[in-house]
Amino acid sequence: RAAATDQSPSQIPQGLSPTNNNISFASLCLLSLLRLNQISNSSQLDSGTTQAFLAPSIADAIAAKFSPPAIYNGTTQVYDVPCDAQAPYFAIEIGGVVFPIDKRDMIIDDGTGNCYTGTNSGEIYAPYALGDVFMNNVLTVFDIGSGEMKFKAR
């Protein structure tokens, strides 16, 4: 489940806790609480992907929380946002642990003076993907022996 809320990570409503086999995305922004549908159980970690690709309803809700709001650009397939915009608080919850995303990672400069959000609609992707925007904010351990991935917030 995802929510936009004025609550800090330690005050996340209990209803946002994932099941053992599910990755939940929690968008913790500055305004009112929005409860969105639970997304797919299938997500991937991808260091070759810049953005975090989320369920369309979650990506739209996050884009709306930028100040000024980010606007989806169908040509480039990203949410355009002014480079000096204010990014909302955003965190990803995995296994009951909240991993905050640094606001500096929420606005990406394309090198030409145009910027876009660090989150995007995963409508064209299955499964959803957590890219560099997430990985920049965690220490990731790929434990091949136990077949596990482990994360620690930076």
Phi, psi and omega in degrees: 000156178230152179213148170252124188208166176264010182274148176283164181306328181285350181248025180295131179304141183303330181298349181270357181291134181278162170282171184300328184256020185232138172262125177254144177254128179242115175265104183256096186255196189265348187250213188291160181287127175240121176261123182247161181298148176295141183264183183303148174287347187259114177221158180226155174259127187221106180287351177267004180246130182287309187272172168262117180265117188241172175304140183308319181295326179287316179300319178297317181296320179293315180303323181291341182272351174292154177237109357288163182301144176284149182242130180289131179252107183295334180288311182268349180059041174223166174269108178288143179210144175301144182298336180259016179294162175264121180277146176283163171293135179218136179218154177243129180256126178229123178058033179084000179254132181264128179246100179292146177257127179300133181302332178294337178273353183275348176233122184248124177273127183279003178092354179245010182091359175260144181233156177217165185284157178281353175245153182211165178287128178268018184306323182271358181247140170215118004279177175292157186230140171255113183259211184300328179303320176283311187295335176295342187250005179223155167267125183249131176245124175262098183270091184297319182302318181261358180067034182235154167247135181236144183232146171225130179295143179279000000 
